[in-house]
Coordinates of C-alpha atoms and ligand atoms in Angstrom, one line a residue:
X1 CA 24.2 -10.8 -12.1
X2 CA 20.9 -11.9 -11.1
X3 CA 18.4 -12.4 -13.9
X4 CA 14.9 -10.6 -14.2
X5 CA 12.1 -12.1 -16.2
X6 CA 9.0 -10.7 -16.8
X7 CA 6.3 -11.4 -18.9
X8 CA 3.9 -9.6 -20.3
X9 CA 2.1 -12.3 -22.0
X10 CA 1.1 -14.2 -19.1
X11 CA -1.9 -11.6 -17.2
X12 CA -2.6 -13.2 -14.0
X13 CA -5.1 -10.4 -12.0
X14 CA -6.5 -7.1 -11.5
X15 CA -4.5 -5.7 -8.8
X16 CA -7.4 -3.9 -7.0
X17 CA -6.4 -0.3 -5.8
X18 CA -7.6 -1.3 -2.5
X19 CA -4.8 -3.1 -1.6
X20 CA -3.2 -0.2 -1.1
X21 CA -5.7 0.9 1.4
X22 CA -5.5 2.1 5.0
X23 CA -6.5 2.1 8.9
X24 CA -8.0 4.9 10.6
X25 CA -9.3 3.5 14.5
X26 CA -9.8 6.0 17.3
X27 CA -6.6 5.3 18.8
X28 CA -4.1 8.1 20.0
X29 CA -3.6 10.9 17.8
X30 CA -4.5 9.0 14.7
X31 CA -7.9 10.8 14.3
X32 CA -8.1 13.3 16.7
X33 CA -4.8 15.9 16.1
X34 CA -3.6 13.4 13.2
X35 CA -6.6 13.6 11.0
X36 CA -9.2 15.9 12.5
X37 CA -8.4 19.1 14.8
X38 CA -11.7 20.5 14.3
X39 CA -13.3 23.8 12.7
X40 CA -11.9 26.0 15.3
X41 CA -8.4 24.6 15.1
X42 CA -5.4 27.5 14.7
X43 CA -4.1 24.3 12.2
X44 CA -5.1 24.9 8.7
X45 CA -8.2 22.6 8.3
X46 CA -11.2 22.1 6.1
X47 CA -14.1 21.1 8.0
X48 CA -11.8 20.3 10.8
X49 CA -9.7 18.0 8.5
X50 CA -6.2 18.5 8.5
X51 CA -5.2 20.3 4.7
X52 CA -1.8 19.4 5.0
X53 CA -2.5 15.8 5.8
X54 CA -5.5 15.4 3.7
X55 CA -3.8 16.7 0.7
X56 CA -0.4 14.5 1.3
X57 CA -2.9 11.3 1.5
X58 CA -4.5 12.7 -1.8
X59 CA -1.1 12.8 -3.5
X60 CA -0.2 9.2 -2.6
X61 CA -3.4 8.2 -3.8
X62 CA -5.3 6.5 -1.0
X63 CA -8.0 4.5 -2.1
X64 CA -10.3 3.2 1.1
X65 CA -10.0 4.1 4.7
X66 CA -11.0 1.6 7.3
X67 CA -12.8 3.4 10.6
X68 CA -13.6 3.4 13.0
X69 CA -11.2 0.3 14.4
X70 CA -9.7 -1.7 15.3
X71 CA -11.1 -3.0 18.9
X72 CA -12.5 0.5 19.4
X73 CA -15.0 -1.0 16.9
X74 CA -16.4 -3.6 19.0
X75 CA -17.1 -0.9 21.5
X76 CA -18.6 1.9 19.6
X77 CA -22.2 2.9 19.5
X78 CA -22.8 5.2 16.6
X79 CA -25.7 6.4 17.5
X80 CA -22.8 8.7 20.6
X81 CA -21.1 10.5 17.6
X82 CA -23.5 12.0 15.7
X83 CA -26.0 15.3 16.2
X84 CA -24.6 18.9 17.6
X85 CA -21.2 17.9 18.8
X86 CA -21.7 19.6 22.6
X87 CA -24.6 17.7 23.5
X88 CA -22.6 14.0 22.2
X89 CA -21.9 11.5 24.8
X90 CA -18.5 11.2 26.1
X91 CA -17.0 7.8 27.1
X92 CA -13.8 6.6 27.9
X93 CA -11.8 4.8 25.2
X94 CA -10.6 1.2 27.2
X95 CA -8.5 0.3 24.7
X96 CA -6.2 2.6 24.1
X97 CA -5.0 4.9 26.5
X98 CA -8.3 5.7 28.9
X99 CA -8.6 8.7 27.7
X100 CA -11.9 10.7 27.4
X101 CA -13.6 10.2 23.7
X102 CA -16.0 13.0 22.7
X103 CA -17.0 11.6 19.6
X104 CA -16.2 15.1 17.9
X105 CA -15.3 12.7 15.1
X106 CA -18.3 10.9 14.1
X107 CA -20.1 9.4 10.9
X108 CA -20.5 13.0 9.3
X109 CA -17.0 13.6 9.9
X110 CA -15.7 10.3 8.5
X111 CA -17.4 10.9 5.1
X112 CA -16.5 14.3 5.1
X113 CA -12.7 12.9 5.2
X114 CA -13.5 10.3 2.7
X115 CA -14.9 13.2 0.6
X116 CA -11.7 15.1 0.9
X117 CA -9.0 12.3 0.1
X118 CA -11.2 11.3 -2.1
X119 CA -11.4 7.4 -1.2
X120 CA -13.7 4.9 -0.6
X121 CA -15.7 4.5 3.1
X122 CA -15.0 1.0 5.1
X123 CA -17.3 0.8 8.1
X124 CA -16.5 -1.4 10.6
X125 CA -19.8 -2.6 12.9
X126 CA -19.5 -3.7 16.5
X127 CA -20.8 -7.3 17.1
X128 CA -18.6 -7.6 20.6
X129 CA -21.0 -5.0 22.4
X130 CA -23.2 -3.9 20.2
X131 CA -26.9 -5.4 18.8
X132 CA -28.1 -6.4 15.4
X133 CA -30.3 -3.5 15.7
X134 CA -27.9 -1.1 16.6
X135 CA -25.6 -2.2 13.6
X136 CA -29.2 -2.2 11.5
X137 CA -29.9 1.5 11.9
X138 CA -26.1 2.6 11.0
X139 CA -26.5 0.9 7.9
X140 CA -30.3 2.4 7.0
X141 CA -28.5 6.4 8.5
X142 CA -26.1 5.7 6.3
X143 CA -27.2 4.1 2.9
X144 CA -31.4 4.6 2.5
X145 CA -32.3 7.3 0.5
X146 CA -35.9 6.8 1.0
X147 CA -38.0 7.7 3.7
X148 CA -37.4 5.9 7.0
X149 CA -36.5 6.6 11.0
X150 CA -32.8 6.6 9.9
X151 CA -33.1 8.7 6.8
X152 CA -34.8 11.1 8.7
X153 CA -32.6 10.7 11.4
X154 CA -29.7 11.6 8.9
X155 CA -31.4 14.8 7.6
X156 CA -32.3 16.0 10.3
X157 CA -28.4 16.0 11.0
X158 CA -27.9 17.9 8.1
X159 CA -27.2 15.3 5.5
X160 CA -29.8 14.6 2.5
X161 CA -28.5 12.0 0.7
X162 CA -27.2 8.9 1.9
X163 CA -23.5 8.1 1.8
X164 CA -22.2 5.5 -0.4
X165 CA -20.2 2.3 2.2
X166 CA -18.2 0.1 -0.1
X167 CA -17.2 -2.4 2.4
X168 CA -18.9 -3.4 5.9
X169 CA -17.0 -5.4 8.5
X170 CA -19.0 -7.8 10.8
X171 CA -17.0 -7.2 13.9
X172 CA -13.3 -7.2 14.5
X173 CA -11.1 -9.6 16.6
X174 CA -13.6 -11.3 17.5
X175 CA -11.2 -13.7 18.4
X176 CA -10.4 -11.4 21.0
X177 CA -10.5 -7.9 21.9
X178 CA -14.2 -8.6 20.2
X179 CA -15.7 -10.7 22.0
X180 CA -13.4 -13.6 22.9
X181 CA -15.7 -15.6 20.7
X182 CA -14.6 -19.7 19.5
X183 CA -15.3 -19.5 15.5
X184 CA -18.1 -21.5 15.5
X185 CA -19.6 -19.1 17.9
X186 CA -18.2 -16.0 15.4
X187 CA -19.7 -18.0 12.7
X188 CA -23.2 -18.2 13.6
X189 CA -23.2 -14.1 15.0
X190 CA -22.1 -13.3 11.6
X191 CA -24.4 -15.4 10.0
X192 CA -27.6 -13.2 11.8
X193 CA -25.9 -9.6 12.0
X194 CA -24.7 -10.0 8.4
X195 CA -28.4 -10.3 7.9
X196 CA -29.5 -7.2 8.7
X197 CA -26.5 -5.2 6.8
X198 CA -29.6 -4.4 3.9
X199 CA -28.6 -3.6 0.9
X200 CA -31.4 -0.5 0.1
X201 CA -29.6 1.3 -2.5
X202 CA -29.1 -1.0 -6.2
X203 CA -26.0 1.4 -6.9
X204 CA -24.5 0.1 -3.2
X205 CA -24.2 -3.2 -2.6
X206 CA -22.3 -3.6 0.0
X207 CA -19.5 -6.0 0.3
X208 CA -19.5 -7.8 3.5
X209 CA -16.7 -8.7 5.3
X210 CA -16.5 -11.2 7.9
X211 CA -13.5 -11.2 11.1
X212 CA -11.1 -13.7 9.7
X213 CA -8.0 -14.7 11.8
X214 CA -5.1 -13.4 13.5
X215 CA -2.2 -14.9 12.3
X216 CA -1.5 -18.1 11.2
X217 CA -4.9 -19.5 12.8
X218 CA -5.5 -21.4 9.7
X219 CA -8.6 -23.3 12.1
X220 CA -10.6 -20.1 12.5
X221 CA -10.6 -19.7 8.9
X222 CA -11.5 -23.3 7.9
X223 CA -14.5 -23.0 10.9
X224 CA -15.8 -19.7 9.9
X225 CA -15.9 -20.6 5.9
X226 CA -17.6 -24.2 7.2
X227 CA -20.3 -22.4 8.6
X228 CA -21.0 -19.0 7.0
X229 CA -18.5 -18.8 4.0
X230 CA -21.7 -18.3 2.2
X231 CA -22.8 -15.3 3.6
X232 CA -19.8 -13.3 2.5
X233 CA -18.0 -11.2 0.5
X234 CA -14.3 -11.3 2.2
X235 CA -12.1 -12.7 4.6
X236 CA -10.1 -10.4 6.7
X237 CA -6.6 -11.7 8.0
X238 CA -4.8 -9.6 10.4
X239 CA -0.7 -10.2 10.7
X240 CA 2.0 -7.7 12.4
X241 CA 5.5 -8.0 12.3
X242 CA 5.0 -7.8 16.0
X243 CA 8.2 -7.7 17.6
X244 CA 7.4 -7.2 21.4
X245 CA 7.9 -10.9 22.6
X246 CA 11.0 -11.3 21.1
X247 CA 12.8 -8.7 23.7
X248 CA 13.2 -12.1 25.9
X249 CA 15.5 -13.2 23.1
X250 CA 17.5 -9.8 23.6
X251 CA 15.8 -8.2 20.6
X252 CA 15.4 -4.3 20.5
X253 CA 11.6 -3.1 20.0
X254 CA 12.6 0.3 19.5
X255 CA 11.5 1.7 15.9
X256 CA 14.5 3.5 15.4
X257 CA 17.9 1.8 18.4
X258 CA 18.4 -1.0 16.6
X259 CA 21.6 -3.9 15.6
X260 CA 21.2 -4.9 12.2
X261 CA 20.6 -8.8 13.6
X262 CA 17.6 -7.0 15.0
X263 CA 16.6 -5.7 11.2
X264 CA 17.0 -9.0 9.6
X265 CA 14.8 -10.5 12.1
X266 CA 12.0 -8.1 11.4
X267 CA 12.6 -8.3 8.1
X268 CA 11.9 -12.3 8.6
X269 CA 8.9 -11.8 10.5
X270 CA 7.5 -9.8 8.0
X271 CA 8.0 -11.8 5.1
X272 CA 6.4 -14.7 6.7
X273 CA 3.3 -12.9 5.4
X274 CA 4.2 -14.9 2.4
X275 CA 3.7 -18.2 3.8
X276 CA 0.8 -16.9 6.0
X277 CA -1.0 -15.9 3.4
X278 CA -0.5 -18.9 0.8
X279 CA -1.8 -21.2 3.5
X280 CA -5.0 -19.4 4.1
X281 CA -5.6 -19.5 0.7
X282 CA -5.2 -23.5 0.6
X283 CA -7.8 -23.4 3.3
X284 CA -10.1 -21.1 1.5
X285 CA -9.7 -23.6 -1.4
X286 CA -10.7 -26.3 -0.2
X287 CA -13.8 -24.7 1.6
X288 CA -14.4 -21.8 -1.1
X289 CA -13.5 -23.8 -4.4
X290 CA -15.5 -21.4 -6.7
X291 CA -12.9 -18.7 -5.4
X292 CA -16.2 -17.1 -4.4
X293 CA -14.7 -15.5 -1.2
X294 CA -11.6 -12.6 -1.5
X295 CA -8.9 -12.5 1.1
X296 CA -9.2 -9.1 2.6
X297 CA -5.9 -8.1 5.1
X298 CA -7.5 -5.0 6.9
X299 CA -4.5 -4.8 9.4
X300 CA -0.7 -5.6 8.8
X301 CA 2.4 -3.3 9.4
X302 CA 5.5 -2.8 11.9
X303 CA 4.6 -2.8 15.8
X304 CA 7.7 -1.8 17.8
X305 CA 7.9 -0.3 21.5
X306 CA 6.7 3.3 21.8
X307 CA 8.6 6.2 21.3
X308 CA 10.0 7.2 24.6
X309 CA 7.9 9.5 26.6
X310 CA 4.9 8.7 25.0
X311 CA 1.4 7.3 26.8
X312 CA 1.9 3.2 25.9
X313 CA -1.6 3.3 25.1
X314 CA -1.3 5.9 22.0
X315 CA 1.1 3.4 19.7
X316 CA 3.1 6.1 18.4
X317 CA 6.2 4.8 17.1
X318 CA 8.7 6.1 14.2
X319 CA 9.6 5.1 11.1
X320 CA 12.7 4.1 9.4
X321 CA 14.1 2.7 5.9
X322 CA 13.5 -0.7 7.7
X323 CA 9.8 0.0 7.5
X324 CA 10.2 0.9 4.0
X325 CA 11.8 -2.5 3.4
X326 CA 9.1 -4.2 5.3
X327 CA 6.1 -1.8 3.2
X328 CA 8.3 -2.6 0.1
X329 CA 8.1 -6.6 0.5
X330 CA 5.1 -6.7 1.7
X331 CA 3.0 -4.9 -1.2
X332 CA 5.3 -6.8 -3.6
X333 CA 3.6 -10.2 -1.9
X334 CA 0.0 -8.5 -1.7
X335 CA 0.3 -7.8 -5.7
X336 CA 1.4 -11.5 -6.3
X337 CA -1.6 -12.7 -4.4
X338 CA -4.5 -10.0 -6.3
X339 CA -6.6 -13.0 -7.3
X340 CA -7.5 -13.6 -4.2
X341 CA -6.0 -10.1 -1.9
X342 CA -8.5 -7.2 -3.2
X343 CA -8.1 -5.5 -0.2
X344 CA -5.1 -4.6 2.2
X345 CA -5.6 -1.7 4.9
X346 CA -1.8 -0.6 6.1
X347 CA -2.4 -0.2 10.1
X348 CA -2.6 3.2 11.0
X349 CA -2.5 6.1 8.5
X350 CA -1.5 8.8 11.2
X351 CA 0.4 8.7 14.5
X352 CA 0.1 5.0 14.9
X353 CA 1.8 2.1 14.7
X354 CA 3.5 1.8 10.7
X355 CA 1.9 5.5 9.5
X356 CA 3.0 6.9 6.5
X357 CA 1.9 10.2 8.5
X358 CA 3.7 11.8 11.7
X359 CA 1.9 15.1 13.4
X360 CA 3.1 16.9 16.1
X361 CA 1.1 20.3 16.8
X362 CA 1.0 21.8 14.0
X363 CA 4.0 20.3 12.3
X364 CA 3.7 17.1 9.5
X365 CA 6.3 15.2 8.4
X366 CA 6.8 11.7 5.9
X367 CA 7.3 8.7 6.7
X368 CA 9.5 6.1 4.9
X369 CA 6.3 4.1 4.1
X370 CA 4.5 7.0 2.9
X371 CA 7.0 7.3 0.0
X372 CA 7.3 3.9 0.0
X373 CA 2.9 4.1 -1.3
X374 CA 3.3 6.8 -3.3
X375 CA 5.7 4.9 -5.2
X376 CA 3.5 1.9 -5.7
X377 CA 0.8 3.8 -6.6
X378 CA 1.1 3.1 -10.4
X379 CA 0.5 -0.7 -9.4
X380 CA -3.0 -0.1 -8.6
X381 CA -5.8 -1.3 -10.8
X382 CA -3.1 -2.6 -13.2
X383 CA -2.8 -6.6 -14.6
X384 CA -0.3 -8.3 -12.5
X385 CA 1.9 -10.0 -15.0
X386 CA 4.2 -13.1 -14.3
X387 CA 7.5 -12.3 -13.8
X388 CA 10.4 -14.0 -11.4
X389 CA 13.7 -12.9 -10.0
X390 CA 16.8 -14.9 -9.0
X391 CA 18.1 -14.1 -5.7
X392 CA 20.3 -15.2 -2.8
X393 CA 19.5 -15.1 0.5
X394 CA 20.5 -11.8 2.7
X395 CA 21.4 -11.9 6.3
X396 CA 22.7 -14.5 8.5
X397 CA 19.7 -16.7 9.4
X398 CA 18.3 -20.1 9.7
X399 CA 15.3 -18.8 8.3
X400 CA 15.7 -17.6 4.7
X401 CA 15.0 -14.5 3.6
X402 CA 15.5 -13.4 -0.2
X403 CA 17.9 -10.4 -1.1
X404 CA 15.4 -9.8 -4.0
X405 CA 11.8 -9.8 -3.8
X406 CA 9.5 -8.0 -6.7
X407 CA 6.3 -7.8 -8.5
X408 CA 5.3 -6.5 -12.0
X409 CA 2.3 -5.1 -13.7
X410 CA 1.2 -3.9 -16.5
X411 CA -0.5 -0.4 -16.9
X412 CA -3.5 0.2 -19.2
X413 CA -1.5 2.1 -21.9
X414 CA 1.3 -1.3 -21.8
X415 CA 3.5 1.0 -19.6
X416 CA 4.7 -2.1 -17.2
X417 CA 5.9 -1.3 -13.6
X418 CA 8.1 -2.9 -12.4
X419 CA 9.2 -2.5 -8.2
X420 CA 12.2 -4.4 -6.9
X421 CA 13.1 -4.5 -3.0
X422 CA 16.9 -5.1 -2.3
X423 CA 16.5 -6.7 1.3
X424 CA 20.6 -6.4 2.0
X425 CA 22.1 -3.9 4.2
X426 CA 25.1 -4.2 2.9
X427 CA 25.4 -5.9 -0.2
X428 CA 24.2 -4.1 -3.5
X429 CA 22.5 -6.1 -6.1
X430 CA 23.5 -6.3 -10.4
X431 CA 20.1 -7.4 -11.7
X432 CA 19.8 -7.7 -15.6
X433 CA 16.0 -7.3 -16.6
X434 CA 14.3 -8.8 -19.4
X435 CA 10.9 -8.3 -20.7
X436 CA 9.7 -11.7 -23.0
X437 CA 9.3 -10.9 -26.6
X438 CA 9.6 -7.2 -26.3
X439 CA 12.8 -5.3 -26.6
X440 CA 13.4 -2.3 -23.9
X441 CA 13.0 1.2 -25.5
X442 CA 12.4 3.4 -22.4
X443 CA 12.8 3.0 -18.7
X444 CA 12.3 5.9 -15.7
X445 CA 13.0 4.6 -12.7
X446 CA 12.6 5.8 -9.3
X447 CA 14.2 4.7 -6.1
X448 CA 13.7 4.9 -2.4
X449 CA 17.2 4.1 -0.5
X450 CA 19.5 4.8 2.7
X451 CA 20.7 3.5 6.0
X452 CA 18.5 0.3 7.6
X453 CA 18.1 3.1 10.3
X454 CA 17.4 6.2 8.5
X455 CA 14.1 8.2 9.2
X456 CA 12.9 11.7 9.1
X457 CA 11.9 14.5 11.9
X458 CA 10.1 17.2 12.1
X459 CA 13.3 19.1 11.5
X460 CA 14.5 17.1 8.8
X461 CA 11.7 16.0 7.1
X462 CA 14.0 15.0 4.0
X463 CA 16.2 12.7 5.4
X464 CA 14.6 9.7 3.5
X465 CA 13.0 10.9 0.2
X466 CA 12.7 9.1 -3.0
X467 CA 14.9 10.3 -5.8
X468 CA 15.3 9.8 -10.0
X469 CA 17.4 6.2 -10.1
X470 CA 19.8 6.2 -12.6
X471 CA 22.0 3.4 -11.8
X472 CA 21.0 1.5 -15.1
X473 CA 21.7 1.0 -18.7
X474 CA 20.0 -0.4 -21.5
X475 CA 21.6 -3.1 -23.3
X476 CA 20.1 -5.6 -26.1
X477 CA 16.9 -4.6 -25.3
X478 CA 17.6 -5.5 -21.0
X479 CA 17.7 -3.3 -18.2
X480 CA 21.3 -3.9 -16.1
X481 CA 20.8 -1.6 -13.2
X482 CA 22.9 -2.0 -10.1
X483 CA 20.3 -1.5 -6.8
X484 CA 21.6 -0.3 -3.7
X485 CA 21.9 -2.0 -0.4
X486 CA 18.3 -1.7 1.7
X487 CA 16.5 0.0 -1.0
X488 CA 12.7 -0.1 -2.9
X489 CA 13.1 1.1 -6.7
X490 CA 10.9 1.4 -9.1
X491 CA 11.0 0.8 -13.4
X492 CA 8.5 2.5 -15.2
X493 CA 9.3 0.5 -18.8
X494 CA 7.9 0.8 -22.4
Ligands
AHR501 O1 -4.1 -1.6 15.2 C1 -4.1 -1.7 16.6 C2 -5.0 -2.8 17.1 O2 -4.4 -4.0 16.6 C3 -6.4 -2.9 16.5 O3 -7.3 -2.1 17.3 C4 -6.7 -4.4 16.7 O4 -7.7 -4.8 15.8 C5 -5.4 -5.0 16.6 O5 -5.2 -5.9 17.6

């Protein structure tokens, strides 16, 4: 039986909601026919917003939404995408799929969906083609209240007061698909566009974020702290458990046709996170000592091959229980890292890549992941406490990967959550779970399990769902539950 410790003596961090945030780029049918069909749609829609997919993202309470990319970022131009929607500028989106963009979906729109989930706005500017003026103005449309070309600019569009922008990103990829830029060359942009991102309302400062590295490029974030770690609020890090360049080693992309060597290996990939992120940290120590700089990981999730059929350009893929595993794990490591992590943005809410969200006309189904952040939902804006789990390893591998991987927190009424991934697709798992100087009274527990391949369609939409776990007892004030092979469960404990 593999012992569970937790303690709720030892508070560590807030676990900032935000971590549990998402992606929205203008890529495929993430925005347009995912999130936005427009007024005149036959689909049920407010605004133009889908209802059935707003009110879905409301119920798994999504916090913040990043928009509008994503490389589409570095090639947007605002100024196209607002004003009476016939006369907007159409161009074609280069990134993803050439396909025609008629900025329909705009800055009104994207607040409007903010409104409706009921989440937080992330803008992200374009430094790879765009001007410090341009990126100037966006911020005056959308945060001065006052009287200005902008503000005007705005009202004249139909919207009084300003909109409130938690978090502003200074480019993206500017590594690459922004700008092919060295760090030092990224530095100093962001040092002068950051400049003009004004602050003109007291009740919205905004919290700037600067384009941090892909991967394990620990260099780009030591240069880019060196020179401008100053000037910032955040760090972002991107990492996908991109599987694509392993076909040469006979490994299946497909999200869904797949051996279970093939899951353990994305399962590896994705839990390398781990030692991604601890590294960047020790970088961000050394250059950021005062801790004065948060880690901010605006794109991570699964990127498999296409489904069959579908434009490569669109990165539409399903969604198994592997994905669940991989969401599972990764949050787990996200909440273990809040002191530094206040932000994570899941890449893409709708139709793209790892979405918790699949559309097709006027059908909606969800995902694995989706249950898999509904479920973790009671982590946010909780204390993560200590807590520690003793595992084997799962899968045959040189490269490690624990059976067991968890994180606790603690609630503001002292309820303590308490979510536990069992990697194995085979082997189930006898945990016994204590809590230090407090006996067990109550637990409800909730659990998300099934095949490593296992996903749902638009006609079976319930394939994977999350049910009541009862697979426990309560014994001398412990928790012995028995977790089943590849499955995310949850303890709600008093
Ligand atoms: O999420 C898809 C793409 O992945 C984003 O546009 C880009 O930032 C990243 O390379």
């Amino acid at each position: 039986m593999e012992k569970y410790l937790i303690n709720p003596n030892q508070k560590i961090s807030k676990i900032n909601k935000d971590i549990y945030g998402h992606f929205s780029e203008h890529l495929g049918r993430c925005i347009y026919e995912g999130l936005y069909v427009g007024e005149n749609s036959e689909i049920d829609n407010v605004n133009g917003m889908r209802s059935d997919v707003v009110n879905a993202l409301k119920e798994m309470k999504l916090p913040v939404l990043r928009w509008p990319g994503g490389c589409f970022a570095d090639e947007y131009h605002w100024k196209d995408g607002i004003g009476e929607k016939s006369a907007r500028k159409k161009m074609i989106n280069t990134h993803w799929g050439g396909v025609v963009e008629d900025n329909s979906f705009g800055t009104h729109e994207f607040f409007e969906l903010c409104s409706q989930i009921g989440c937080d706005a992330y803008i992200n500017g374009n430094v790879g083609s765009g001007t410090v003026q341009e990126m100037s103005e966006w911020v005056e449309y959308m945060t001065f209240g006052g009287l200005s070309p902008m503000s005007e600019l705005r009202r004249k569009n139909g919207r009084e007061e300003p909109w409130r922008v938690k978090y502003f990103g200074v480019g993206n990829e500017n590594w690459g698909c922004g700008g092919n830029m060295t760090p030092e060359f990224y530095a100093n942009l962001y040092r002068r566009f950051q400049t003009y991102v004004r602050d003109y309302d007291r009740d919205n400062r905004i919290y700037r974020i600067a384009c941090g590295p892909n991967a394990s490029d620990y260099n780009w974030t030591d240069k880019v702290l060196q020179i401008a770690g100053n000037k910032m609020n955040g760090l972002s890090l991107h990492y996908y458990t991109d599987m694509r360049g392993r076909r040469k080693d006979g490994f299946s992309c497909s999200a869904t046709e797949f051996a279970t060597q093939d899951y353990y290996e994305v399962l590896k990939s994705a839990y390398r996170i781990e030692e991604i992120i601890s590294r960047h940290i020790d970088v961000m120590n050394v250059r950021d000592p005062q801790r004065r700089v948060d880690l901010i990981v605006d794109e991570w999730g699964t990127w498999f091959d296409v489904e069959p059929g579908t434009n490569p350009g669109f990165l539409y893929q399903q969604n198994t229980m592997r994905d669940a595993i991989v969401a599972g794990l990764t949050l787990n490591i996200f909440n273990k890292h809040s002191d530094r992590i206040k932000m994570a943005n899941i890449a893409q809410t709708v139709n793209v890549l790892q979405a918790v969200v699949l559309t097709d006309g006027e059908k909606m189904l969800l995902t694995p992941t989706y249950h898999i952040f509904k479920m973790y939902a009671d982590h946010q804006n909780n204390t993560l406490l200590g807590s520690y789990i003793t595992t084997p390893d799962a899968g045959e591998s040189t490269r490690p990967l624990p059976q067991l991987i968890e994180s606790a927190s603690m609630a503001e009424d002292g309820k303590i959550i308490a979510t536990v991934v069992n990697t194995s697709d085979c082997e189930k798992a006898a945990i016994s779970c204590q809590v230090a100087d407090r006996a067990v009274k109550q637990v409800k527990a909730q659990t998300l399990c099934g095949k490593i391949g296992d996903y749902n369609t638009f006609d079976s939409k319930e394939n994977v769902k999350t049910a009541e776990f009862t697979d426990f007892v309560i014994k001398n004030g412990c928790i012995e539950a028995t977790l089943s092979p590849c499955s995310v469960t949850k303890f709600v404990i008093e």
